Coordinates of C-alpha atoms in Angstrom, one line a residue:
M25 CA 4.3 -21.0 26.2
F26 CA 4.9 -16.8 26.6
C27 CA 3.4 -16.2 29.2
A28 CA 4.2 -19.3 31.2
Q29 CA 7.3 -18.2 30.9
A30 CA 6.8 -14.8 31.9
W31 CA 5.0 -16.5 35.2
N32 CA 8.1 -18.9 36.3
S33 CA 10.3 -15.8 35.4
T34 CA 7.7 -13.7 38.2
V35 CA 7.5 -16.4 40.3
A36 CA 10.9 -17.8 40.2
S37 CA 12.0 -16.5 43.4
R38 CA 9.0 -17.7 46.1
H39 CA 8.3 -20.9 47.0
I40 CA 4.7 -21.0 46.5
D41 CA 2.7 -22.9 43.4
S42 CA 3.1 -22.2 40.3
G43 CA 1.5 -24.4 38.0
P44 CA -0.5 -23.8 35.5
R45 CA -3.4 -25.3 37.9
S46 CA -2.6 -22.7 40.6
R47 CA -5.0 -19.9 41.7
E48 CA -1.6 -17.5 41.4
Y49 CA -1.5 -18.7 38.0
A50 CA -4.7 -18.2 37.0
L51 CA -4.7 -14.3 38.2
F52 CA -1.8 -13.6 36.4
M53 CA -3.0 -15.2 33.1
Q54 CA -6.6 -13.0 33.5
T55 CA -4.0 -9.9 34.0
A56 CA -0.9 -10.2 32.3
A57 CA -2.6 -12.0 29.0
I58 CA -6.3 -11.2 26.8
Q59 CA -7.4 -12.6 24.4
I60 CA -8.6 -10.9 21.3
G61 CA -12.2 -9.8 21.9
E62 CA -10.6 -7.8 25.0
L63 CA -7.3 -6.4 22.7
A64 CA -10.2 -5.3 20.6
K65 CA -12.5 -3.7 23.0
R66 CA -9.3 -2.2 25.4
T67 CA -8.1 -1.1 21.4
T68 CA -11.9 0.1 20.4
L69 CA -10.1 -1.3 17.3
T70 CA -11.9 -4.7 15.1
V71 CA -10.8 -8.2 16.0
D72 CA -10.2 -8.2 11.7
A73 CA -8.3 -5.5 11.7
I74 CA -5.6 -6.7 14.5
R75 CA -5.5 -9.8 12.6
F76 CA -5.1 -7.6 10.1
Y77 CA -1.4 -5.7 11.6
E78 CA -0.5 -9.1 12.5
K79 CA -0.1 -9.7 8.7
R80 CA 1.7 -7.0 7.9
Q81 CA 4.1 -7.5 11.0
L82 CA 2.7 -4.5 12.6
L83 CA 1.8 -6.5 15.8
P84 CA 3.8 -9.6 16.8
K85 CA 2.6 -12.9 16.5
A86 CA 0.9 -13.5 19.7
P87 CA 1.9 -16.5 21.2
R88 CA -1.6 -19.0 21.3
S89 CA -3.1 -20.4 25.1
T90 CA -3.0 -24.4 25.4
G91 CA -7.0 -23.8 23.8
G92 CA -5.3 -22.4 20.6
F93 CA -6.6 -18.9 21.9
R94 CA -4.3 -15.7 21.0
L95 CA -3.2 -13.8 24.0
Y96 CA -2.1 -10.6 24.4
T97 CA 0.2 -8.5 26.6
A98 CA -0.4 -4.9 27.2
G99 CA 2.1 -4.1 25.3
D100 CA 1.0 -5.7 22.6
I101 CA -2.4 -2.7 23.7
D102 CA 0.4 -0.1 23.6
Q103 CA 1.3 -0.7 20.3
L104 CA -1.9 -0.7 18.4
H105 CA -2.2 2.4 19.8
F106 CA 0.4 3.4 18.8
I107 CA 0.1 1.8 15.0
R108 CA -3.5 3.9 14.6
Q109 CA -1.8 7.3 16.2
M110 CA 0.6 7.1 13.5
H111 CA -1.9 6.0 10.9
T112 CA -3.7 8.9 11.7
L113 CA -1.3 11.0 11.1
G114 CA -1.3 9.8 7.8
F115 CA 1.5 7.5 7.3
S116 CA 1.3 4.6 5.5
L117 CA 1.9 0.4 6.6
R118 CA 5.7 0.2 5.7
E119 CA 6.3 3.3 7.2
I120 CA 4.0 2.8 10.5
R121 CA 6.9 -0.6 10.1
E122 CA 9.6 1.4 9.4
L123 CA 8.5 4.1 12.5
I124 CA 8.3 0.9 15.2
E125 CA 11.9 -0.8 14.0
L126 CA 13.1 2.6 15.2
R127 CA 11.2 3.0 18.7
T128 CA 12.5 -0.2 19.1
R129 CA 16.3 2.2 18.6
K130 CA 14.7 4.7 21.2
V131 CA 17.9 7.4 21.1
A132 CA 19.7 6.3 18.3
A133 CA 16.3 6.6 16.2
C134 CA 15.7 10.0 16.8
G135 CA 16.9 11.4 13.1
S136 CA 15.9 9.0 11.3
V137 CA 12.2 10.1 12.5
R138 CA 13.3 13.0 11.7
E139 CA 13.4 12.7 8.0
L140 CA 10.3 10.7 7.9
L141 CA 8.3 13.3 9.6
K142 CA 9.8 15.9 7.4
E143 CA 8.9 14.3 4.2
K144 CA 5.5 13.7 5.2
L145 CA 5.3 17.3 6.1
V146 CA 6.3 17.5 2.4
D147 CA 3.4 15.7 1.6
V148 CA 0.9 17.3 3.9
R149 CA 1.7 20.7 2.7
T150 CA 1.8 19.1 -1.7
K151 CA -1.6 18.0 -1.1
L152 CA -2.7 21.5 0.9
H153 CA -1.5 22.7 -2.0
E154 CA -3.8 20.7 -4.8
L155 CA -7.0 21.1 -2.0
Q156 CA -7.0 24.4 -2.1
K157 CA -6.7 24.7 -6.0
L158 CA -9.8 22.3 -5.2
E159 CA -11.1 24.4 -3.4
S160 CA -11.1 27.4 -5.5
E161 CA -12.2 25.6 -8.3
L162 CA -15.3 24.6 -7.0
I163 CA -15.9 28.1 -6.3
T164 CA -15.5 29.6 -8.9
D165 CA -18.1 27.2 -10.3
L166 CA -20.7 28.0 -7.4
R167 CA -20.2 31.4 -9.1
K168 CA -21.3 30.3 -12.2
C169 CA -24.7 28.2 -11.4
N170 CA -25.5 31.0 -8.3
K171 CA -25.2 33.4 -12.4
E172 CA -27.2 31.5 -13.8
L173 CA -29.3 30.4 -11.6
K174 CA -29.9 34.8 -11.6
R175 CA -29.8 35.7 -15.3
R176 CA -32.8 32.3 -15.1
Q177 CA -35.3 35.1 -12.9
R178 CA -35.5 37.8 -16.0
H179 CA -35.0 35.8 -19.3
A180 CA -34.8 32.4 -20.4
A181 CA -33.0 29.1 -18.8
S182 CA -30.0 28.0 -20.6
A183 CA -27.9 25.0 -19.6
C184 CA -25.4 25.1 -16.8
P185 CA -22.0 26.2 -17.9
V186 CA -20.6 23.8 -15.1
L187 CA -21.5 20.7 -17.2
E188 CA -21.1 22.6 -20.8
Q189 CA -17.6 23.6 -19.4
V190 CA -15.2 21.7 -21.7
T191 CA -11.6 22.8 -21.2
A192 CA -8.5 21.2 -21.5
K193 CA -6.4 20.3 -18.3

């Protein structure tokens, strides 16, 4: 139905056969509407991922062909690329949904997007700090193991100091 409406608006001012059995309608359907398998190929997402995004209302529900196939457009491809890009930046599905809503507001959304980005940056910096602390602990434990393995070359082996270490954290 969606594609038929788009087709009708495309040919409204032209006097051609625009019926569903016409060659021009078939050409329009091939270029404007694609099925989920082709959408998956073009976005390098799985069919399941696309359905998941549709269920989570990150992607608009696709209209169906008369045969019951989901039909997607170039706009859906753009939306999926946007979703993937935001996911790569670490945004949650809830945040991505909010960004999609803001995206429709265009100019008015900039302040809200700025706040979301600032929050995300705080999260990333917190995670970086935690990872640096973890890295430091791992380096310390690795040094303990190296020291014990060197000691074993000259003395009798004792238990691994990392495994024997008990700390209250």
